[in-house]
PDB file of N, CA and C in Angstrom:
ATOM      1  N   UNK A 179     128.014 -68.865  39.092  1.00 41.00           N
ATOM      2  CA  UNK A 179     127.440 -69.908  38.264  1.00 41.00           C
ATOM      3  C   UNK A 179     127.148 -69.410  36.853  1.00 41.00           C
ATOM      4  N   UNK A 180     127.245 -68.109  36.582  1.00 43.00           N
ATOM      5  CA  UNK A 180     126.953 -67.587  35.256  1.00 43.00           C
ATOM      6  C   UNK A 180     127.835 -68.211  34.184  1.00 43.00           C
ATOM      7  N   UNK A 181     129.092 -68.532  34.516  1.00 52.00           N
ATOM      8  CA  UNK A 181     130.003 -69.111  33.548  1.00 52.00           C
ATOM      9  C   UNK A 181     129.879 -70.624  33.468  1.00 52.00           C
ATOM     10  N   UNK A 182     129.055 -71.201  34.320  1.00 75.00           N
ATOM     11  CA  UNK A 182     128.886 -72.647  34.346  1.00 75.00           C
ATOM     12  C   UNK A 182     128.038 -73.078  33.159  1.00 75.00           C
ATOM     13  N   UNK A 183     128.542 -74.042  32.438  1.00 89.00           N
ATOM     14  CA  UNK A 183     127.814 -74.575  31.289  1.00 89.00           C
ATOM     15  C   UNK A 183     127.703 -76.082  31.427  1.00 89.00           C
ATOM     16  N   UNK A 184     126.594 -76.592  30.949  1.00 95.00           N
ATOM     17  CA  UNK A 184     126.394 -78.034  30.893  1.00 95.00           C
ATOM     18  C   UNK A 184     126.268 -78.401  29.426  1.00 95.00           C
ATOM     19  N   UNK A 185     126.748 -79.574  29.079  1.00 94.00           N
ATOM     20  CA  UNK A 185     126.667 -79.990  27.686  1.00 94.00           C
ATOM     21  C   UNK A 185     126.120 -81.410  27.600  1.00 94.00           C
ATOM     22  N   UNK A 186     125.990 -81.888  26.370  1.00 94.00           N
ATOM     23  CA  UNK A 186     125.430 -83.216  26.143  1.00 94.00           C
ATOM     24  C   UNK A 186     126.264 -84.306  26.812  1.00 94.00           C
ATOM     25  N   UNK A 187     127.571 -84.106  26.890  1.00 92.00           N
ATOM     26  CA  UNK A 187     128.433 -85.090  27.535  1.00 92.00           C
ATOM     27  C   UNK A 187     128.125 -85.237  29.013  1.00 92.00           C
ATOM     28  N   UNK A 188     127.818 -84.143  29.668  1.00 92.00           N
ATOM     29  CA  UNK A 188     127.479 -84.162  31.096  1.00 92.00           C
ATOM     30  C   UNK A 188     126.060 -84.686  31.303  1.00 92.00           C
ATOM     31  N   UNK A 189     125.137 -84.251  30.464  1.00 94.00           N
ATOM     32  CA  UNK A 189     123.727 -84.583  30.646  1.00 94.00           C
ATOM     33  C   UNK A 189     123.333 -85.932  30.057  1.00 94.00           C
ATOM     34  N   UNK A 190     124.072 -86.396  29.077  1.00 92.00           N
ATOM     35  CA  UNK A 190     123.731 -87.675  28.450  1.00 92.00           C
ATOM     36  C   UNK A 190     122.690 -87.573  27.355  1.00 92.00           C
ATOM     37  N   UNK A 191     122.269 -86.370  27.021  1.00 92.00           N
ATOM     38  CA  UNK A 191     121.315 -86.132  25.931  1.00 92.00           C
ATOM     39  C   UNK A 191     121.714 -84.839  25.225  1.00 92.00           C
ATOM     40  N   UNK A 192     121.337 -84.687  23.958  1.00 95.00           N
ATOM     41  CA  UNK A 192     121.629 -83.431  23.265  1.00 95.00           C
ATOM     42  C   UNK A 192     120.858 -82.270  23.892  1.00 95.00           C
ATOM     43  N   UNK A 193     121.455 -81.086  23.859  1.00 97.00           N
ATOM     44  CA  UNK A 193     120.767 -79.892  24.335  1.00 97.00           C
ATOM     45  C   UNK A 193     119.685 -79.494  23.339  1.00 97.00           C
ATOM     46  N   UNK A 194     118.643 -78.844  23.840  1.00 96.00           N
ATOM     47  CA  UNK A 194     117.614 -78.309  22.961  1.00 96.00           C
ATOM     48  C   UNK A 194     118.154 -77.126  22.178  1.00 96.00           C
ATOM     49  N   UNK A 195     117.629 -76.879  21.017  1.00 95.00           N
ATOM     50  CA  UNK A 195     118.097 -75.763  20.197  1.00 95.00           C
ATOM     51  C   UNK A 195     117.636 -74.419  20.749  1.00 95.00           C
ATOM     52  N   UNK A 196     116.576 -74.407  21.542  1.00 96.00           N
ATOM     53  CA  UNK A 196     116.110 -73.177  22.219  1.00 96.00           C
ATOM     54  C   UNK A 196     116.461 -73.196  23.692  1.00 96.00           C
ATOM     55  N   UNK A 197     116.200 -74.326  24.351  1.00 97.00           N
ATOM     56  CA  UNK A 197     116.412 -74.415  25.799  1.00 97.00           C
ATOM     57  C   UNK A 197     116.415 -75.878  26.214  1.00 97.00           C
ATOM     58  N   UNK A 198     117.021 -76.137  27.367  1.00 97.00           N
ATOM     59  CA  UNK A 198     117.005 -77.479  27.951  1.00 97.00           C
ATOM     60  C   UNK A 198     116.554 -77.343  29.394  1.00 97.00           C
ATOM     61  N   UNK A 199     115.596 -78.188  29.772  1.00 98.00           N
ATOM     62  CA  UNK A 199     115.070 -78.224  31.129  1.00 98.00           C
ATOM     63  C   UNK A 199     115.744 -79.388  31.843  1.00 98.00           C
ATOM     64  N   UNK A 200     116.565 -79.085  32.832  1.00 98.00           N
ATOM     65  CA  UNK A 200     117.299 -80.109  33.576  1.00 98.00           C
ATOM     66  C   UNK A 200     116.644 -80.240  34.943  1.00 98.00           C
ATOM     67  N   UNK A 201     116.142 -81.432  35.226  1.00 98.00           N
ATOM     68  CA  UNK A 201     115.450 -81.690  36.487  1.00 98.00           C
ATOM     69  C   UNK A 201     116.266 -82.647  37.344  1.00 98.00           C
ATOM     70  N   UNK A 202     116.593 -82.226  38.549  1.00 98.00           N
ATOM     71  CA  UNK A 202     117.231 -83.107  39.524  1.00 98.00           C
ATOM     72  C   UNK A 202     116.141 -83.680  40.416  1.00 98.00           C
ATOM     73  N   UNK A 203     116.089 -85.009  40.501  1.00 98.00           N
ATOM     74  CA  UNK A 203     115.061 -85.702  41.253  1.00 98.00           C
ATOM     75  C   UNK A 203     115.677 -86.764  42.144  1.00 98.00           C
ATOM     76  N   UNK A 204     114.854 -87.303  43.022  1.00 96.00           N
ATOM     77  CA  UNK A 204     115.223 -88.482  43.808  1.00 96.00           C
ATOM     78  C   UNK A 204     114.074 -89.476  43.725  1.00 96.00           C
ATOM     79  N   UNK A 205     114.374 -90.721  44.010  1.00 92.00           N
ATOM     80  CA  UNK A 205     113.426 -91.814  43.797  1.00 92.00           C
ATOM     81  C   UNK A 205     112.096 -91.642  44.521  1.00 92.00           C
ATOM     82  N   UNK A 206     112.121 -91.185  45.745  1.00 91.00           N
ATOM     83  CA  UNK A 206     110.887 -91.147  46.534  1.00 91.00           C
ATOM     84  C   UNK A 206     110.305 -89.751  46.679  1.00 91.00           C
ATOM     85  N   UNK A 207     110.615 -88.891  45.750  1.00 95.00           N
ATOM     86  CA  UNK A 207     110.180 -87.496  45.782  1.00 95.00           C
ATOM     87  C   UNK A 207     108.861 -87.343  45.024  1.00 95.00           C
ATOM     88  N   UNK A 208     107.764 -87.182  45.757  1.00 95.00           N
ATOM     89  CA  UNK A 208     106.458 -87.012  45.107  1.00 95.00           C
ATOM     90  C   UNK A 208     106.390 -85.735  44.265  1.00 95.00           C
ATOM     91  N   UNK A 209     106.893 -84.594  44.739  1.00 97.00           N
ATOM     92  CA  UNK A 209     106.870 -83.395  43.897  1.00 97.00           C
ATOM     93  C   UNK A 209     107.672 -83.556  42.605  1.00 97.00           C
ATOM     94  N   UNK A 210     108.656 -84.451  42.621  1.00 97.00           N
ATOM     95  CA  UNK A 210     109.450 -84.690  41.408  1.00 97.00           C
ATOM     96  C   UNK A 210     108.583 -85.263  40.294  1.00 97.00           C
ATOM     97  N   UNK A 211     107.635 -86.110  40.643  1.00 96.00           N
ATOM     98  CA  UNK A 211     106.745 -86.693  39.631  1.00 96.00           C
ATOM     99  C   UNK A 211     105.875 -85.613  38.991  1.00 96.00           C
ATOM    100  N   UNK A 212     105.355 -84.707  39.819  1.00 97.00           N
ATOM    101  CA  UNK A 212     104.539 -83.615  39.287  1.00 97.00           C
ATOM    102  C   UNK A 212     105.381 -82.687  38.415  1.00 97.00           C
ATOM    103  N   UNK A 213     106.605 -82.426  38.845  1.00 98.00           N
ATOM    104  CA  UNK A 213     107.517 -81.577  38.059  1.00 98.00           C
ATOM    105  C   UNK A 213     107.815 -82.229  36.722  1.00 98.00           C
ATOM    106  N   UNK A 214     108.074 -83.531  36.726  1.00 97.00           N
ATOM    107  CA  UNK A 214     108.335 -84.269  35.485  1.00 97.00           C
ATOM    108  C   UNK A 214     107.196 -84.071  34.496  1.00 97.00           C
ATOM    109  N   UNK A 215     105.952 -84.158  34.975  1.00 97.00           N
ATOM    110  CA  UNK A 215     104.800 -84.008  34.080  1.00 97.00           C
ATOM    111  C   UNK A 215     104.752 -82.614  33.461  1.00 97.00           C
ATOM    112  N   UNK A 216     104.996 -81.599  34.277  1.00 98.00           N
ATOM    113  CA  UNK A 216     104.976 -80.218  33.768  1.00 98.00           C
ATOM    114  C   UNK A 216     106.079 -80.019  32.732  1.00 98.00           C
ATOM    115  N   UNK A 217     107.295 -80.449  33.071  1.00 98.00           N
ATOM    116  CA  UNK A 217     108.429 -80.226  32.157  1.00 98.00           C
ATOM    117  C   UNK A 217     108.276 -81.025  30.865  1.00 98.00           C
ATOM    118  N   UNK A 218     107.801 -82.260  30.963  1.00 98.00           N
ATOM    119  CA  UNK A 218     107.578 -83.058  29.744  1.00 98.00           C
ATOM    120  C   UNK A 218     106.545 -82.400  28.841  1.00 98.00           C
ATOM    121  N   UNK A 219     105.481 -81.869  29.442  1.00 98.00           N
ATOM    122  CA  UNK A 219     104.441 -81.211  28.651  1.00 98.00           C
ATOM    123  C   UNK A 219     104.989 -79.983  27.939  1.00 98.00           C
ATOM    124  N   UNK A 220     105.786 -79.190  28.639  1.00 97.00           N
ATOM    125  CA  UNK A 220     106.373 -78.002  28.010  1.00 97.00           C
ATOM    126  C   UNK A 220     107.316 -78.410  26.886  1.00 97.00           C
ATOM    127  N   UNK A 221     108.188 -79.391  27.149  1.00 97.00           N
ATOM    128  CA  UNK A 221     109.132 -79.838  26.120  1.00 97.00           C
ATOM    129  C   UNK A 221     108.407 -80.390  24.894  1.00 97.00           C
ATOM    130  N   UNK A 222     107.299 -81.092  25.116  1.00 97.00           N
ATOM    131  CA  UNK A 222     106.533 -81.657  23.994  1.00 97.00           C
ATOM    132  C   UNK A 222     105.822 -80.571  23.193  1.00 97.00           C
ATOM    133  N   UNK A 223     105.451 -79.476  23.858  1.00 96.00           N
ATOM    134  CA  UNK A 223     104.687 -78.426  23.192  1.00 96.00           C
ATOM    135  C   UNK A 223     105.488 -77.248  22.686  1.00 96.00           C
ATOM    136  N   UNK A 224     106.748 -77.187  23.048  1.00 95.00           N
ATOM    137  CA  UNK A 224     107.593 -76.063  22.643  1.00 95.00           C
ATOM    138  C   UNK A 224     108.709 -76.566  21.728  1.00 95.00           C
ATOM    139  N   UNK A 225     108.753 -76.136  20.477  1.00 96.00           N
ATOM    140  CA  UNK A 225     109.808 -76.579  19.577  1.00 96.00           C
ATOM    141  C   UNK A 225     111.196 -76.203  20.102  1.00 96.00           C
ATOM    142  N   UNK A 226     112.135 -77.113  19.960  1.00 96.00           N
ATOM    143  CA  UNK A 226     113.517 -76.836  20.327  1.00 96.00           C
ATOM    144  C   UNK A 226     113.812 -76.928  21.814  1.00 96.00           C
ATOM    145  N   UNK A 227     112.879 -77.479  22.593  1.00 97.00           N
ATOM    146  CA  UNK A 227     113.071 -77.604  24.037  1.00 97.00           C
ATOM    147  C   UNK A 227     113.252 -79.079  24.399  1.00 97.00           C
ATOM    148  N   UNK A 228     114.326 -79.354  25.127  1.00 97.00           N
ATOM    149  CA  UNK A 228     114.601 -80.719  25.594  1.00 97.00           C
ATOM    150  C   UNK A 228     114.400 -80.787  27.107  1.00 97.00           C
ATOM    151  N   UNK A 229     114.042 -81.948  27.593  1.00 97.00           N
ATOM    152  CA  UNK A 229     113.901 -82.183  29.040  1.00 97.00           C
ATOM    153  C   UNK A 229     114.758 -83.379  29.406  1.00 97.00           C
ATOM    154  N   UNK A 230     115.546 -83.226  30.456  1.00 97.00           N
ATOM    155  CA  UNK A 230     116.340 -84.340  30.969  1.00 97.00           C
ATOM    156  C   UNK A 230     116.165 -84.380  32.482  1.00 97.00           C
ATOM    157  N   UNK A 231     115.889 -85.565  32.986  1.00 97.00           N
ATOM    158  CA  UNK A 231     115.746 -85.756  34.424  1.00 97.00           C
ATOM    159  C   UNK A 231     116.950 -86.550  34.919  1.00 97.00           C
ATOM    160  N   UNK A 232     117.610 -86.020  35.935  1.00 97.00           N
ATOM    161  CA  UNK A 232     118.782 -86.672  36.502  1.00 97.00           C
ATOM    162  C   UNK A 232     118.491 -87.087  37.935  1.00 97.00           C
ATOM    163  N   UNK A 233     118.867 -88.308  38.271  1.00 97.00           N
ATOM    164  CA  UNK A 233     118.758 -88.772  39.645  1.00 97.00           C
ATOM    165  C   UNK A 233     119.873 -88.110  40.452  1.00 97.00           C
ATOM    166  N   UNK A 234     119.493 -87.321  41.437  1.00 97.00           N
ATOM    167  CA  UNK A 234     120.480 -86.566  42.217  1.00 97.00           C
ATOM    168  C   UNK A 234     121.488 -87.490  42.893  1.00 97.00           C
ATOM    169  N   UNK A 235     121.038 -88.619  43.392  1.00 96.00           N
ATOM    170  CA  UNK A 235     121.934 -89.537  44.096  1.00 96.00           C
ATOM    171  C   UNK A 235     122.967 -90.161  43.165  1.00 96.00           C
ATOM    172  N   UNK A 236     122.625 -90.299  41.904  1.00 95.00           N
ATOM    173  CA  UNK A 236     123.549 -90.880  40.925  1.00 95.00           C
ATOM    174  C   UNK A 236     124.485 -89.842  40.302  1.00 95.00           C
ATOM    175  N   UNK A 237     124.235 -88.578  40.573  1.00 95.00           N
ATOM    176  CA  UNK A 237     125.025 -87.488  39.986  1.00 95.00           C
ATOM    177  C   UNK A 237     125.524 -86.544  41.083  1.00 95.00           C
ATOM    178  N   UNK A 238     126.085 -87.117  42.145  1.00 96.00           N
ATOM    179  CA  UNK A 238     126.485 -86.313  43.305  1.00 96.00           C
ATOM    180  C   UNK A 238     127.520 -85.240  42.973  1.00 96.00           C
ATOM    181  N   UNK A 239     128.452 -85.547  42.093  1.00 94.00           N
ATOM    182  CA  UNK A 239     129.459 -84.542  41.732  1.00 94.00           C
ATOM    183  C   UNK A 239     128.801 -83.328  41.092  1.00 94.00           C
ATOM    184  N   UNK A 240     127.862 -83.575  40.182  1.00 95.00           N
ATOM    185  CA  UNK A 240     127.150 -82.482  39.521  1.00 95.00           C
ATOM    186  C   UNK A 240     126.252 -81.739  40.511  1.00 95.00           C
ATOM    187  N   UNK A 241     125.607 -82.458  41.410  1.00 96.00           N
ATOM    188  CA  UNK A 241     124.775 -81.846  42.448  1.00 96.00           C
ATOM    189  C   UNK A 241     125.609 -80.891  43.292  1.00 96.00           C
ATOM    190  N   UNK A 242     126.786 -81.322  43.673  1.00 96.00           N
ATOM    191  CA  UNK A 242     127.673 -80.461  44.468  1.00 96.00           C
ATOM    192  C   UNK A 242     128.150 -79.258  43.648  1.00 96.00           C
ATOM    193  N   UNK A 243     128.543 -79.522  42.423  1.00 94.00           N
ATOM    194  CA  UNK A 243     129.046 -78.454  41.550  1.00 94.00           C
ATOM    195  C   UNK A 243     128.002 -77.358  41.350  1.00 94.00           C
ATOM    196  N   UNK A 244     126.746 -77.772  41.216  1.00 95.00           N
ATOM    197  CA  UNK A 244     125.667 -76.826  40.945  1.00 95.00           C
ATOM    198  C   UNK A 244     124.926 -76.384  42.206  1.00 95.00           C
ATOM    199  N   UNK A 245     125.377 -76.876  43.354  1.00 95.00           N
ATOM    200  CA  UNK A 245     124.784 -76.513  44.643  1.00 95.00           C
ATOM    201  C   UNK A 245     123.287 -76.814  44.693  1.00 95.00           C
ATOM    202  N   UNK A 246     122.923 -78.012  44.236  1.00 96.00           N
ATOM    203  CA  UNK A 246     121.529 -78.464  44.323  1.00 96.00           C
ATOM    204  C   UNK A 246     121.295 -78.923  45.754  1.00 96.00           C
ATOM    205  N   UNK A 247     120.323 -78.300  46.425  1.00 95.00           N
ATOM    206  CA  UNK A 247     120.091 -78.580  47.844  1.00 95.00           C
ATOM    207  C   UNK A 247     118.797 -79.322  48.122  1.00 95.00           C
ATOM    208  N   UNK A 248     117.904 -79.360  47.144  1.00 96.00           N
ATOM    209  CA  UNK A 248     116.641 -80.066  47.345  1.00 96.00           C
ATOM    210  C   UNK A 248     116.138 -80.575  45.999  1.00 96.00           C
ATOM    211  N   UNK A 249     115.205 -81.507  46.079  1.00 97.00           N
ATOM    212  CA  UNK A 249     114.570 -82.005  44.858  1.00 97.00           C
ATOM    213  C   UNK A 249     113.065 -81.791  44.985  1.00 97.00           C
ATOM    214  N   UNK A 250     112.434 -81.445  43.888  1.00 98.00           N
ATOM    215  CA  UNK A 250     113.035 -81.207  42.585  1.00 98.00           C
ATOM    216  C   UNK A 250     113.709 -79.837  42.493  1.00 98.00           C
ATOM    217  N   UNK A 251     114.819 -79.809  41.793  1.00 98.00           N
ATOM    218  CA  UNK A 251     115.458 -78.563  41.384  1.00 98.00           C
ATOM    219  C   UNK A 251     115.509 -78.585  39.866  1.00 98.00           C
ATOM    220  N   UNK A 252     115.110 -77.485  39.256  1.00 98.00           N
ATOM    221  CA  UNK A 252     115.079 -77.371  37.800  1.00 98.00           C
ATOM    222  C   UNK A 252     116.029 -76.268  37.372  1.00 98.00           C
ATOM    223  N   UNK A 253     116.877 -76.594  36.410  1.00 97.00           N
ATOM    224  CA  UNK A 253     117.742 -75.607  35.766  1.00 97.00           C
ATOM    225  C   UNK A 253     117.248 -75.436  34.339  1.00 97.00           C
ATOM    226  N   UNK A 254     117.161 -74.206  33.893  1.00 97.00           N
ATOM    227  CA  UNK A 254     116.806 -73.938  32.502  1.00 97.00           C
ATOM    228  C   UNK A 254     118.069 -73.430  31.831  1.00 97.00           C
ATOM    229  N   UNK A 255     118.479 -74.165  30.797  1.00 96.00           N
ATOM    230  CA  UNK A 255     119.709 -73.840  30.081  1.00 96.00           C
ATOM    231  C   UNK A 255     119.395 -73.159  28.761  1.00 96.00           C
ATOM    232  N   UNK A 256     120.219 -72.194  28.400  1.00 96.00           N
ATOM    233  CA  UNK A 256     120.165 -71.622  27.061  1.00 96.00           C
ATOM    234  C   UNK A 256     120.707 -72.659  26.084  1.00 96.00           C
ATOM    235  N   UNK A 257     120.589 -72.394  24.815  1.00 95.00           N
ATOM    236  CA  UNK A 257     121.034 -73.345  23.794  1.00 95.00           C
ATOM    237  C   UNK A 257     122.519 -73.682  23.911  1.00 95.00           C
ATOM    238  N   UNK A 258     123.320 -72.748  24.459  1.00 95.00           N
ATOM    239  CA  UNK A 258     124.752 -73.005  24.608  1.00 95.00           C
ATOM    240  C   UNK A 258     125.116 -73.684  25.923  1.00 95.00           C
ATOM    241  N   UNK A 259     124.098 -74.052  26.718  1.00 95.00           N
ATOM    242  CA  UNK A 259     124.339 -74.777  27.960  1.00 95.00           C
ATOM    243  C   UNK A 259     124.495 -73.913  29.192  1.00 95.00           C
ATOM    244  N   UNK A 260     124.405 -72.583  29.048  1.00 95.00           N
ATOM    245  CA  UNK A 260     124.477 -71.696  30.212  1.00 95.00           C
ATOM    246  C   UNK A 260     123.205 -71.800  31.041  1.00 95.00           C
ATOM    247  N   UNK A 261     123.369 -71.856  32.363  1.00 95.00           N
ATOM    248  CA  UNK A 261     122.220 -71.863  33.265  1.00 95.00           C
ATOM    249  C   UNK A 261     121.675 -70.438  33.333  1.00 95.00           C
ATOM    250  N   UNK A 262     120.420 -70.263  32.893  1.00 94.00           N
ATOM    251  CA  UNK A 262     119.823 -68.928  32.911  1.00 94.00           C
ATOM    252  C   UNK A 262     118.739 -68.777  33.978  1.00 94.00           C
ATOM    253  N   UNK A 263     118.183 -69.888  34.422  1.00 94.00           N
ATOM    254  CA  UNK A 263     117.155 -69.864  35.455  1.00 94.00           C
ATOM    255  C   UNK A 263     117.275 -71.125  36.284  1.00 94.00           C
ATOM    256  N   UNK A 264     116.958 -70.993  37.565  1.00 95.00           N
ATOM    257  CA  UNK A 264     116.983 -72.141  38.465  1.00 95.00           C
ATOM    258  C   UNK A 264     115.848 -71.969  39.469  1.00 95.00           C
ATOM    259  N   UNK A 265     115.202 -73.092  39.811  1.00 95.00           N
ATOM    260  CA  UNK A 265     114.103 -73.045  40.779  1.00 95.00           C
ATOM    261  C   UNK A 265     113.980 -74.394  41.473  1.00 95.00           C
ATOM    262  N   UNK A 266     113.426 -74.357  42.675  1.00 96.00           N
ATOM    263  CA  UNK A 266     113.143 -75.575  43.418  1.00 96.00           C
ATOM    264  C   UNK A 266     111.634 -75.677  43.609  1.00 96.00           C
ATOM    265  N   UNK A 267     111.157 -76.902  43.741  1.00 95.00           N
ATOM    266  CA  UNK A 267     109.726 -77.118  43.916  1.00 95.00           C
ATOM    267  C   UNK A 267     109.043 -77.347  42.585  1.00 95.00           C
ATOM    268  N   UNK A 268     107.750 -77.564  42.648  1.00 96.00           N
ATOM    269  CA  UNK A 268     106.961 -77.847  41.447  1.00 96.00           C
ATOM    270  C   UNK A 268     106.606 -76.536  40.751  1.00 96.00           C
ATOM    271  N   UNK A 269     107.069 -76.363  39.519  1.00 96.00           N
ATOM    272  CA  UNK A 269     106.768 -75.115  38.800  1.00 96.00           C
ATOM    273  C   UNK A 269     105.398 -75.173  38.130  1.00 96.00           C
ATOM    274  N   UNK A 270     104.868 -74.013  37.849  1.00 96.00           N
ATOM    275  CA  UNK A 270     103.656 -73.937  37.022  1.00 96.00           C
ATOM    276  C   UNK A 270     104.104 -73.894  35.561  1.00 96.00           C
ATOM    277  N   UNK A 271     103.253 -74.375  34.707  1.00 96.00           N
ATOM    278  CA  UNK A 271     103.575 -74.403  33.270  1.00 96.00           C
ATOM    279  C   UNK A 271     103.928 -73.005  32.754  1.00 96.00           C
ATOM    280  N   UNK A 272     103.185 -72.008  33.179  1.00 96.00           N
ATOM    281  CA  UNK A 272     103.441 -70.639  32.701  1.00 96.00           C
ATOM    282  C   UNK A 272     104.838 -70.165  33.118  1.00 96.00           C
ATOM    283  N   UNK A 273     105.275 -70.566  34.309  1.00 96.00           N
ATOM    284  CA  UNK A 273     106.617 -70.193  34.764  1.00 96.00           C
ATOM    285  C   UNK A 273     107.684 -70.840  33.886  1.00 96.00           C
ATOM    286  N   UNK A 274     107.462 -72.089  33.533  1.00 97.00           N
ATOM    287  CA  UNK A 274     108.441 -72.810  32.717  1.00 97.00           C
ATOM    288  C   UNK A 274     108.503 -72.218  31.314  1.00 97.00           C
ATOM    289  N   UNK A 275     107.359 -71.931  30.733  1.00 96.00           N
ATOM    290  CA  UNK A 275     107.331 -71.341  29.392  1.00 96.00           C
ATOM    291  C   UNK A 275     108.037 -69.979  29.403  1.00 96.00           C
ATOM    292  N   UNK A 276     107.808 -69.175  30.427  1.00 96.00           N
ATOM    293  CA  UNK A 276     108.482 -67.876  30.528  1.00 96.00           C
ATOM    294  C   UNK A 276     109.992 -68.065  30.659  1.00 96.00           C
ATOM    295  N   UNK A 277     110.421 -69.067  31.423  1.00 95.00           N
ATOM    296  CA  UNK A 277     111.855 -69.340  31.579  1.00 95.00           C
ATOM    297  C   UNK A 277     112.461 -69.814  30.257  1.00 95.00           C
ATOM    298  N   UNK A 278     111.727 -70.607  29.507  1.00 96.00           N
ATOM    299  CA  UNK A 278     112.197 -71.058  28.189  1.00 96.00           C
ATOM    300  C   UNK A 278     112.371 -69.849  27.273  1.00 96.00           C
ATOM    301  N   UNK A 279     111.430 -68.927  27.298  1.00 95.00           N
ATOM    302  CA  UNK A 279     111.543 -67.723  26.479  1.00 95.00           C
ATOM    303  C   UNK A 279     112.779 -66.905  26.868  1.00 95.00           C
ATOM    304  N   UNK A 280     113.045 -66.781  28.171  1.00 93.00           N
ATOM    305  CA  UNK A 280     114.241 -66.065  28.620  1.00 93.00           C
ATOM    306  C   UNK A 280     115.504 -66.778  28.138  1.00 93.00           C
ATOM    307  N   UNK A 281     115.506 -68.101  28.198  1.00 92.00           N
ATOM    308  CA  UNK A 281     116.670 -68.875  27.752  1.00 92.00           C
ATOM    309  C   UNK A 281     116.881 -68.684  26.253  1.00 92.00           C
ATOM    310  N   UNK A 282     115.815 -68.689  25.488  1.00 89.00           N
ATOM    311  CA  UNK A 282     115.919 -68.499  24.041  1.00 89.00           C
ATOM    312  C   UNK A 282     116.455 -67.098  23.721  1.00 89.00           C
ATOM    313  N   UNK A 283     116.025 -66.105  24.500  1.00 89.00           N
ATOM    314  CA  UNK A 283     116.519 -64.736  24.310  1.00 89.00           C
ATOM    315  C   UNK A 283     117.995 -64.625  24.710  1.00 89.00           C
ATOM    316  N   UNK A 284     118.434 -65.439  25.666  1.00 81.00           N
ATOM    317  CA  UNK A 284     119.803 -65.370  26.173  1.00 81.00           C
ATOM    318  C   UNK A 284     120.832 -65.789  25.130  1.00 81.00           C
ATOM    319  N   UNK A 285     120.423 -66.576  24.175  1.00 61.00           N
ATOM    320  CA  UNK A 285     121.407 -67.046  23.192  1.00 61.00           C
ATOM    321  C   UNK A 285     121.903 -65.923  22.300  1.00 61.00           C
ATOM    322  N   UNK A 286     121.140 -64.834  22.214  1.00 54.00           N
ATOM    323  CA  UNK A 286     121.583 -63.723  21.375  1.00 54.00           C
ATOM    324  C   UNK A 286     122.451 -62.731  22.148  1.00 54.00           C
ATOM    325  N   UNK A 287     122.650 -62.995  23.451  1.00 50.00           N
ATOM    326  CA  UNK A 287     123.455 -62.088  24.286  1.00 50.00           C
ATOM    327  C   UNK A 287     124.919 -62.408  24.150  1.00 50.00           C
TER     328      UNK A 287
END
């Protein structure tokens, strides 16, 4: 998956200049709502960070391609669309901020 990249055409929104938080959710997923709140807060407070939430059922091809097995699943993308971090479940804000920092550092690699 290291060579896998996502772009604005796939996600439907522009990538963040530092990082993009991609959240796979489903309609009746209670943890997805909590994850949405955490990711939105980080994106609002961190310059250059975008958040996009995708309905897993509506994006089955992408779910299969990325091997998403549960919701919520969060992918943190570097500015060039490379997946640098992935996690399932509700993240803590500190974990997300640390992942954003890693993604921002990855663009210079």
